[in-house]
Amino acid sequence: MNLFKRESNLLNIANTSKTWDLIIVGGGATGLGAAVDAASRGYSTLLLEQADFAKGTSSRATKLVHGGVRYLAQGYIGLVREALRERGLLLKNAPHLVKKESFIIPNYNWWGGLFYIIGLTVYDILAGKLSFGRAKHLSKKETLNRLPGLKEKGLHGGVVYYDGQFDDSRLAVNLAQTAMEQGATLLNYFKVTGLLKNSDGHLSGVTASNIETGENYQLKAVVIVNATGVFVDDILKMDAPDKKPLVRPSQGVHLVLDRSFLPSEDALMIPKTEDGRVLFAVPWHGKLLVGTTDTPIEYPSLEPVALDAEVEFILRTAGKYMVKAPTRQDVLSVFAGLRPLAAPQNGSSKTKEISRSHKLIVSESGLLTMTGGKWTTYRKMGEDIVDKAIETGGLKSMPCKTAELPIHGSRPNPDRNNHLFVYGADIEKILALCDENPDWKNRVHAKDSYTKGEVIWSVRNEMARTVEDILARRTRILFLNARLAIEMAPEVARLMAAELKKDAAWEKEQVEAFYQTAKNYVLSSVLK
Ligand SMILES: Cc1cc2nc3c(=O)[nH]c(=O)nc-3n(C[C@H](O)[C@H](O)[C@H](O)COP(=O)(O)OP(=O)(O)OC[C@H]3O[C@@H](n4cnc5c(N)ncnc54)[C@H](O)[C@@H]3O)c2cc1C
């Protein structure tokens, strides 16, 4: 039986009289981290995700594995130290997806270099044994050599420092696989619709619906974990309808450009833009990822849309530093994500004042809710959730194992010139799969290396269920070049339909649904 098939996981919930140790609601970084932690400690674990794994914020990050230089400047030493430890562990446990990245801060005033060198040296010292390398001053000439494309006028020099970079949704998929290997049951397209309580008001389970079939379930558990990101308040309201909101969503937008705007292996970091935000321009999968913004948003959405003002802000700011100023026509893809920031209870709407650290809340009913945090610290957040579940649920205490647990696909020194590198230790299995059908060795589209066999692989082994799952999160084409992704959709739908035994109507529906989503990732009016 294939461990990673949705059908196999469905069989695991057929016996609805079973009481799980934990039911985790939400399949983003937080929920997946908790599932890996709980299952690897030996607890029976069920994770339910209403859409695809990482469909929410967890596929929309800046892709940094970092301690947060900005938080250091704000004096959050403990938070930075913890994140730097997690950065080191993640590089060790998922080296196929995480790499060291050098960031250059250009200095346009004489004192800037000294200020940043001191701060970034402290940043590195805080990483201790898990250091990624010491920050160093760069002359003006060195800065321009390393970052061709950077404006020379007024430049004094630069500072280079090191942090981590990764592929967020690929890591999510690999975490889902790790959790399943450790014995957890995971279901995507499975929405929690209500909470079940005992007569004493304590939670006893959830009601949930299989989005693909409409079938409803009642599932029992000792502990329920609310790991729904910006949607935590929906679950909290199921528990206590008059509960005040915990989360204040804040939108962050990224633009993806051609590498020619900054043809370098180094990333550019602007610590303070015109409105006090940090701006990154980071090489990612052969393109340049530029962002981000910080816009308070009233209501969370699974598919947030970039605002014109955010796009203009990023283009304007990038243009201040790049010789070739990018325009709307140059944007290959634009995507927005919502930070699940913990809201202050005094009603302030300034996102800068809202805590970036994670917060674990225990409701009277026993519901555990995790808010805030970041991708980098997902493992620690999972550990904290399970430690608390042991305490509140009276589960037999078992030690956390995830600090030393390799993540599915883990393989050191990936060959990043081979586009298959993201699959890590699965590469040979994908190549063997392609031997089954010679056509699977062919590319889906002449303009991209992605092969037909990878579509089949992700359907069989990574629980991909829709065209969007493939083009947005198993491969990152929607995020890298949205128009190309739209062109690829019909062929992906055809391959998936054959593999999943779906009819022509499904294929058509899938292409149309993908088009509706993908058009929000395209800026100019090229779309008909
Ligand atoms: C713009 C931006 C840039 C960022 N950059 C970085 C970065 O570079 N590095 C970093 O470390 N962090 C970064 N972060 C933070 C990081 O991405 C988030 O902290 C993290 O992804 C949050 O994960 P999550 O699992 O809590 O939420 P989500 O990923 O949103 O997951 C919650 C899931 O719950 C599901 N769900 C909701 N309701 C239900 C229900 N009723 N039933 C079942 N499922 C449900 C949703 O579908 C969703 O998939 C960034 C965040 C943003 C917004």
XYZ file of C-alpha atoms and ligand atoms in Angstrom:
581
model
C 0.000 0.000 0.000
C 1.334 3.463 -0.932
C 1.740 5.434 2.294
C 1.428 8.755 0.485
C -1.845 8.097 -1.324
C -4.908 10.052 -0.212
C -6.987 6.863 -0.624
C -4.765 4.992 1.887
C -5.078 7.846 4.367
C -8.870 7.850 3.913
C -8.943 4.177 4.912
C -7.281 5.152 8.217
C -10.294 7.261 9.214
C -12.912 4.687 8.171
C -13.167 3.484 11.775
C -14.846 6.554 13.291
C -14.983 5.009 16.776
C -11.190 5.438 17.035
C -9.958 8.167 19.386
C -6.836 9.867 18.029
C -4.291 11.301 20.444
C -4.213 14.474 18.376
C -6.278 15.929 15.566
C -4.456 18.847 13.961
C -6.499 21.326 11.943
C -4.459 23.033 9.189
C -1.747 21.750 6.873
C 0.622 24.710 6.704
C 4.031 24.999 8.357
C 2.544 25.003 11.879
C 0.212 22.031 11.500
C 2.725 19.948 9.552
C 5.435 20.677 12.131
C 3.094 19.518 14.883
C 2.135 16.373 12.912
C 5.783 15.381 12.376
C 6.559 16.007 16.040
C 3.528 14.139 17.393
C 3.850 11.134 15.087
C 7.599 10.789 15.653
C 6.990 10.700 19.418
C 4.563 7.830 18.810
C 1.191 9.573 19.236
C -1.659 8.624 16.927
C -2.023 11.743 14.811
C -4.534 12.948 12.241
C -4.045 16.184 10.274
C -6.870 17.713 8.239
C -6.271 20.442 5.653
C -9.222 22.117 3.931
C -7.334 22.755 0.667
C -3.844 21.632 -0.321
C -0.838 21.450 2.022
C 0.705 24.966 2.149
C -2.163 26.472 0.145
C -2.295 29.303 2.720
C 0.572 31.480 3.882
C 3.084 28.635 3.854
C 3.640 28.782 0.066
C 3.818 32.583 -0.024
C 6.858 33.423 2.134
C 10.025 35.311 1.137
C 11.688 31.845 1.299
C 14.179 32.870 3.977
C 15.307 30.615 6.780
C 16.427 33.356 9.080
C 16.817 34.660 12.575
C 15.361 38.005 11.545
C 17.976 40.758 11.388
C 15.181 43.275 11.902
C 14.089 41.672 15.183
C 17.658 41.938 16.424
C 17.587 45.684 15.735
C 14.365 45.780 17.780
C 16.131 44.025 20.667
C 14.374 40.620 20.527
C 17.574 38.681 21.322
C 15.853 35.494 22.578
C 13.596 35.323 19.526
C 16.555 35.751 17.163
C 18.703 33.176 18.986
C 15.893 30.608 18.865
C 15.290 31.205 15.144
C 19.017 30.967 14.368
C 19.157 27.583 16.094
C 16.169 26.431 14.043
C 17.868 27.754 10.881
C 20.862 25.521 11.613
C 18.715 22.456 12.344
C 16.704 22.916 9.167
C 19.839 23.113 7.018
C 20.996 19.881 8.661
C 17.691 18.033 8.292
C 16.600 19.238 4.826
C 19.791 20.135 2.931
C 18.101 19.366 -0.400
C 15.742 22.325 0.104
C 17.636 24.738 2.362
C 20.855 26.498 1.480
C 23.089 29.200 2.834
C 22.563 32.500 1.050
C 24.744 35.592 1.125
C 22.952 38.923 1.510
C 24.526 42.265 0.675
C 23.407 45.488 2.318
C 24.622 48.412 0.189
C 25.664 51.536 2.094
C 24.801 54.890 0.667
C 26.166 56.818 3.672
C 29.594 56.549 5.303
C 28.453 55.389 8.763
C 26.024 52.689 7.567
C 28.730 50.037 7.085
C 30.014 50.230 10.637
C 26.507 50.126 12.103
C 25.530 47.011 10.135
C 28.845 45.218 10.655
C 28.423 45.465 14.440
C 24.794 44.311 14.376
C 25.412 41.456 11.945
C 28.450 40.240 13.873
C 26.218 39.955 16.943
C 23.658 38.147 14.728
C 26.284 35.583 13.764
C 27.578 35.184 17.336
C 24.018 34.411 18.457
C 23.972 31.456 16.037
C 26.781 29.837 18.088
C 27.937 26.503 16.659
C 25.280 26.703 13.954
C 26.864 29.832 12.434
C 26.409 30.389 8.675
C 29.499 32.671 8.451
C 30.749 36.010 9.752
C 29.558 39.320 8.266
C 32.168 41.364 6.489
C 32.679 44.810 5.022
C 32.849 45.183 1.236
C 34.478 48.074 -0.586
C 32.450 49.957 -3.182
C 34.220 48.022 -5.953
C 33.597 44.640 -4.298
C 29.935 45.521 -3.757
C 29.452 46.396 -7.427
C 31.372 43.322 -8.595
C 29.189 41.070 -6.508
C 25.932 42.851 -7.288
C 26.126 43.981 -10.902
C 22.872 45.798 -11.559
C 23.120 47.844 -8.348
C 23.170 51.634 -8.709
C 26.631 53.117 -8.225
C 25.714 56.749 -7.548
C 26.292 57.635 -3.878
C 27.428 54.085 -2.975
C 30.105 53.884 -0.245
C 30.427 50.119 0.070
C 28.494 47.229 1.480
C 28.191 44.560 4.144
C 27.773 40.882 3.344
C 26.101 38.532 5.839
C 24.701 35.021 5.671
C 21.271 33.519 6.240
C 19.267 30.628 4.821
C 16.964 30.209 1.848
C 14.479 27.463 0.979
C 11.484 26.354 -1.044
C 8.498 26.707 1.267
C 5.804 24.566 -0.330
C 8.279 21.817 -1.274
C 9.300 21.696 2.375
C 5.620 21.458 3.332
C 5.120 18.488 0.983
C 8.217 16.780 2.382
C 7.022 17.414 5.949
C 3.669 15.828 5.070
C 5.566 12.785 3.747
C 7.767 12.692 6.863
C 4.699 12.778 9.107
C 3.137 9.893 7.163
C 6.374 7.899 7.344
C 6.281 8.427 11.103
C 2.760 6.979 11.216
C 0.501 10.047 10.978
C -2.597 10.180 8.794
C -2.880 13.303 6.652
C -5.715 14.414 4.419
C -5.803 17.402 2.128
C -9.137 18.723 0.828
C -10.699 17.852 4.165
C -12.304 20.741 6.062
C -13.075 20.904 9.756
C -16.619 22.262 10.050
C -17.289 22.045 13.789
C -16.034 20.917 17.187
C -17.498 18.114 19.300
C -17.724 18.484 23.092
C -18.367 16.224 26.056
C -21.132 17.035 28.527
C -18.532 18.831 30.676
C -17.701 21.208 27.801
C -14.359 19.613 27.050
C -13.511 18.983 23.382
C -13.851 15.393 22.222
C -13.432 15.657 18.452
C -14.315 17.440 15.236
C -16.842 17.288 12.465
C -15.210 17.397 9.076
C -16.117 17.208 5.430
C -14.304 15.515 2.566
C -14.280 18.388 0.058
C -13.893 16.005 -2.900
C -16.967 13.887 -2.118
C -19.026 16.017 0.270
C -19.030 13.139 2.769
C -19.213 14.229 6.430
C -17.347 12.658 9.334
C -17.258 12.793 13.128
C -13.726 12.147 14.353
C -12.681 11.786 17.981
C -9.461 12.940 19.659
C -7.926 13.570 23.070
C -6.432 16.903 21.956
C -7.494 19.195 19.089
C -4.897 21.584 17.684
C -5.924 24.742 15.863
C -3.096 25.442 13.393
C -5.115 27.334 10.823
C -2.906 30.419 10.424
C -4.953 33.501 9.600
C -8.106 31.391 10.060
C -7.564 30.542 13.747
C -10.459 32.769 14.757
C -12.935 30.671 12.707
C -12.032 27.592 14.763
C -11.989 29.591 18.024
C -15.510 30.796 17.212
C -16.647 27.179 16.726
C -15.427 26.680 20.306
C -16.699 29.933 21.845
C -18.856 32.062 19.501
C -18.210 35.349 21.326
C -14.411 34.990 21.390
C -12.508 38.189 20.440
C -10.267 37.884 17.335
C -6.722 36.723 18.062
C -5.262 37.379 14.646
C -4.766 40.510 12.676
C -3.839 39.521 9.092
C -1.136 41.556 7.433
C -0.570 41.123 3.705
C 2.862 40.766 2.155
C 3.358 40.904 -1.605
C 6.259 39.648 -3.742
C 7.103 40.297 -7.354
C 9.120 37.860 -9.440
C 11.468 39.299 -12.062
C 14.015 38.019 -14.499
C 17.493 37.522 -12.987
C 18.924 40.105 -15.406
C 17.738 42.844 -13.007
C 20.348 41.656 -10.498
C 22.472 38.950 -12.114
C 24.207 37.624 -9.011
C 24.312 34.689 -6.625
C 24.082 37.231 -3.777
C 20.805 38.631 -2.528
C 20.180 42.329 -1.980
C 18.844 43.481 1.372
C 17.564 47.006 1.951
C 17.063 47.333 5.723
C 15.021 50.505 5.629
C 12.872 51.587 2.723
C 10.947 54.875 2.501
C 8.304 53.613 4.919
C 10.650 51.786 7.283
C 10.170 48.265 5.856
C 12.822 45.753 4.833
C 13.067 44.893 1.141
C 14.729 41.755 -0.196
C 15.687 40.868 -3.768
C 16.660 37.208 -3.632
C 17.697 34.806 -6.408
C 15.230 31.903 -6.369
C 14.867 29.029 -8.858
C 16.604 31.068 -11.585
C 14.483 34.192 -11.042
C 14.599 37.195 -8.719
C 12.091 37.385 -5.877
C 11.473 40.949 -4.643
C 9.422 41.930 -1.615
C 7.697 42.470 0.644
C 4.947 44.734 1.960
C 3.054 44.896 5.240
C -0.566 45.919 4.708
C -3.235 45.378 7.376
C -6.136 43.384 5.926
C -9.642 43.150 7.345
C -10.649 39.596 6.384
C -8.452 36.583 5.683
C -8.688 34.808 2.328
C -7.113 31.629 0.993
C -6.196 33.401 -2.246
C -5.277 36.992 -1.299
C -4.679 39.439 -4.148
C -1.882 42.002 -4.384
C -3.026 45.622 -4.178
C -1.862 48.060 -6.863
C -0.283 50.274 -4.190
C 1.812 47.333 -2.950
C 3.025 46.520 -6.476
C 3.897 50.166 -7.112
C 5.749 50.392 -3.790
C 7.934 47.372 -4.596
C 8.654 48.534 -8.163
C 9.446 52.080 -6.980
C 11.746 50.881 -4.194
C 13.543 48.301 -6.357
C 13.994 50.981 -9.032
C 15.829 53.188 -6.540
C 18.570 50.567 -6.198
C 18.624 48.770 -9.570
C 20.262 50.237 -12.666
C 17.507 48.720 -14.794
C 14.336 49.862 -12.993
C 11.647 47.157 -13.268
C 8.196 48.059 -14.608
C 4.834 46.279 -14.449
C 5.594 44.655 -17.830
C 8.661 42.969 -16.316
C 6.740 41.174 -13.578
C 6.647 37.441 -14.290
C 4.463 36.671 -11.297
C 2.989 38.496 -8.320
C 1.781 36.750 -5.193
C 0.361 37.801 -1.864
C 0.427 36.058 1.505
C -1.134 36.813 4.866
C 0.923 36.916 8.051
C -0.979 35.336 10.900
C 0.192 37.983 13.332
C -1.064 37.811 16.863
C -3.351 40.803 17.321
C -2.994 43.082 20.302
C -6.087 43.006 22.448
C -6.226 46.849 22.648
C -7.387 47.130 19.046
C -4.302 48.864 17.581
C -4.100 48.412 13.825
C -0.394 49.097 13.335
C 1.106 45.804 12.238
C 4.585 46.910 13.339
C 3.422 46.766 16.956
C 2.152 43.219 16.668
C 4.218 40.370 18.042
C 6.198 38.242 15.563
C 6.894 35.482 18.075
C 4.593 32.495 18.315
C 1.905 32.193 20.922
C 0.218 29.028 22.152
C -3.191 29.462 23.728
C -5.153 26.872 25.697
C -8.922 27.418 25.690
C -11.151 26.310 28.560
C -12.429 23.501 26.321
C -8.860 22.207 25.909
C -8.461 23.551 22.343
C -4.798 24.367 21.604
C -4.339 27.314 19.261
C -0.990 28.339 17.789
C -0.650 31.805 16.257
C 2.188 33.947 14.922
C 5.705 32.635 14.451
C 7.421 32.017 11.150
C 8.360 29.190 8.802
C 11.884 29.095 10.199
C 10.623 28.156 13.661
C 7.959 25.647 12.550
C 9.818 22.750 14.261
C 10.006 24.498 17.638
C 6.354 25.498 17.314
C 5.474 21.842 16.673
C 7.489 20.807 19.720
C 5.742 23.399 21.916
C 2.321 22.276 20.673
C 2.981 18.610 21.432
C 4.544 19.374 24.850
C 1.373 21.283 25.720
C -0.864 18.510 24.310
C 0.858 15.997 26.604
C 0.157 18.271 29.566
C -3.450 19.194 28.770
C -4.494 15.821 27.327
C -2.735 13.695 29.945
C -0.897 11.789 27.187
C 2.003 9.554 28.195
C 5.092 11.754 28.071
C 7.545 10.997 25.231
C 10.612 13.056 24.298
C 10.711 15.247 21.190
C 12.789 13.754 18.344
C 12.576 16.299 15.559
C 15.854 18.171 16.178
C 17.687 15.137 14.799
C 15.022 13.838 12.398
C 15.906 14.043 8.683
C 13.041 15.376 6.573
C 11.789 13.265 3.654
C 14.124 13.652 0.669
C 17.035 14.792 2.844
C 20.280 14.536 0.864
C 23.355 16.739 1.215
C 25.050 18.704 -1.585
C 22.260 18.813 -4.165
C 23.238 19.594 -7.749
C 21.287 22.801 -8.172
C 21.938 22.832 -11.921
C 19.629 19.840 -12.233
C 16.041 21.062 -11.847
C 15.169 17.773 -10.095
C 17.319 18.753 -7.086
C 14.283 19.708 -4.991
C 13.255 16.046 -4.789
C 16.490 15.156 -2.991
C 16.682 11.420 -2.307
C 13.587 10.796 -4.483
C 15.362 11.746 -7.742
C 16.277 8.179 -8.705
C 12.721 7.001 -8.035
C 11.369 9.713 -10.345
C 13.820 8.715 -13.076
C 12.809 5.061 -12.638
C 9.126 6.045 -12.870
C 9.829 7.798 -16.184
C 11.126 4.487 -17.553
C 7.527 3.181 -17.334
C 6.404 5.452 -20.176
C 8.823 7.093 -22.623
C 6.515 10.124 -22.993
C 6.975 10.948 -19.289
C 10.604 11.866 -19.984
C 9.372 14.736 -22.174
C 8.862 18.262 -20.945
C 5.375 19.552 -20.182
C 6.289 22.790 -22.021
C 9.222 23.580 -24.283
C 10.136 26.634 -22.165
C 10.597 24.780 -18.863
C 12.590 21.733 -17.748
C 9.657 20.280 -15.791
C 8.803 16.812 -17.147
C 5.537 14.928 -17.533
C 6.888 12.211 -15.253
C 7.075 14.710 -12.386
C 3.332 15.338 -12.706
C 2.711 11.605 -12.377
C 5.174 11.401 -9.467
C 3.397 14.151 -7.540
C -0.005 12.563 -8.106
C 1.232 9.156 -6.948
C 3.534 10.195 -4.106
C 2.845 13.777 -3.052
C -0.969 13.821 -2.847
C -1.399 16.349 -5.658
C -5.119 16.462 -6.471
C -5.568 19.486 -8.753
C -3.753 21.294 -11.545
C -3.086 24.128 -9.103
C -1.469 21.718 -6.612
C 0.998 20.769 -9.350
C 1.724 24.179 -10.866
C 1.717 26.219 -7.645
C 3.123 23.969 -4.905
C 4.680 20.682 -6.222
C 6.525 22.734 -8.814
C 6.669 26.526 -8.392
C 5.901 27.597 -11.956
C 2.844 29.693 -11.030
C 5.030 31.690 -8.625
C 7.920 31.963 -11.083
C 6.165 32.684 -14.356
C 2.384 32.854 -14.181
C 1.756 33.128 -17.923
C 3.855 30.061 -18.595
C 1.923 28.209 -15.889
C -1.347 29.083 -17.642
C 0.036 27.689 -20.900
C 1.041 24.477 -19.113
C -2.301 23.882 -17.401
C -4.105 21.920 -20.182
C -1.275 19.376 -20.519
C -1.014 18.990 -16.733
C -4.797 18.457 -16.566
C -4.589 15.818 -19.316
C -1.839 13.896 -17.525
C -3.619 14.107 -14.167
C -6.973 13.029 -15.604
C -5.385 9.903 -17.076
C -3.621 9.095 -13.797
C -6.605 9.841 -11.509
C -9.113 8.268 -13.945
C -11.101 11.483 -14.360
C -13.222 12.429 -17.373
C -12.992 15.244 -19.912
C -15.375 17.418 -17.868
C -12.984 17.254 -14.873
C -10.087 18.195 -17.137
C -11.942 21.232 -18.464
C -13.053 22.306 -14.993
C -9.496 22.045 -13.704
C -8.069 24.224 -16.463
C -10.772 26.845 -15.922
C -10.315 26.826 -12.125
C -6.563 27.193 -12.545
C -7.006 30.079 -14.959
C -9.261 31.880 -12.442
C -6.569 31.588 -9.759
C -3.561 32.218 -11.988
C -4.874 35.436 -13.509
C -4.301 37.125 -10.137
C -0.589 36.312 -10.459
C -0.283 38.191 -13.765
C 0.009 41.980 -13.770
C -0.175 43.414 -17.251
C -3.136 43.092 -19.582
C -1.701 40.253 -21.655
C -4.429 37.884 -20.457
C -7.479 37.598 -22.701
C 4.650 37.724 2.889
C 5.200 36.778 3.894
C 6.547 36.484 3.888
C 7.058 35.581 4.823
N 8.364 35.251 4.742
C 8.885 34.378 5.615
C 10.229 33.978 5.487
O 10.931 34.372 4.563
N 10.712 33.122 6.402
C 9.962 32.660 7.437
O 10.499 31.919 8.265
N 8.657 32.987 7.567
C 8.107 33.822 6.668
N 6.789 34.157 6.745
C 5.969 33.580 7.802
C 5.496 32.160 7.459
O 5.232 32.032 6.093
C 4.246 31.848 8.280
O 4.507 32.095 9.634
C 3.805 30.392 8.132
O 3.764 30.008 6.788
C 2.445 30.222 8.773
O 2.074 28.878 8.676
P 0.716 28.363 9.297
O 0.704 26.908 9.161
O 0.545 28.929 10.661
O -0.416 29.040 8.404
P -0.906 28.623 6.931
O 0.208 28.287 6.054
O -1.819 29.701 6.455
O -1.719 27.289 7.169
C -2.988 27.242 7.747
C -3.791 26.213 7.002
O -4.987 25.952 7.701
C -5.947 25.572 6.744
N -7.288 25.686 7.319
C -7.945 26.821 7.685
N -9.169 26.521 8.162
C -9.309 25.165 8.087
C -10.349 24.258 8.425
N -11.523 24.693 8.906
N -10.144 22.925 8.218
C -8.955 22.470 7.722
N -7.956 23.298 7.370
C -8.120 24.629 7.568
C -5.692 26.543 5.594
O -6.227 26.091 4.370
C -4.178 26.655 5.600
O -3.574 25.812 4.645
C 6.220 35.020 5.807
C 4.865 35.329 5.808
C 4.354 36.177 4.840
C 2.905 36.481 4.809
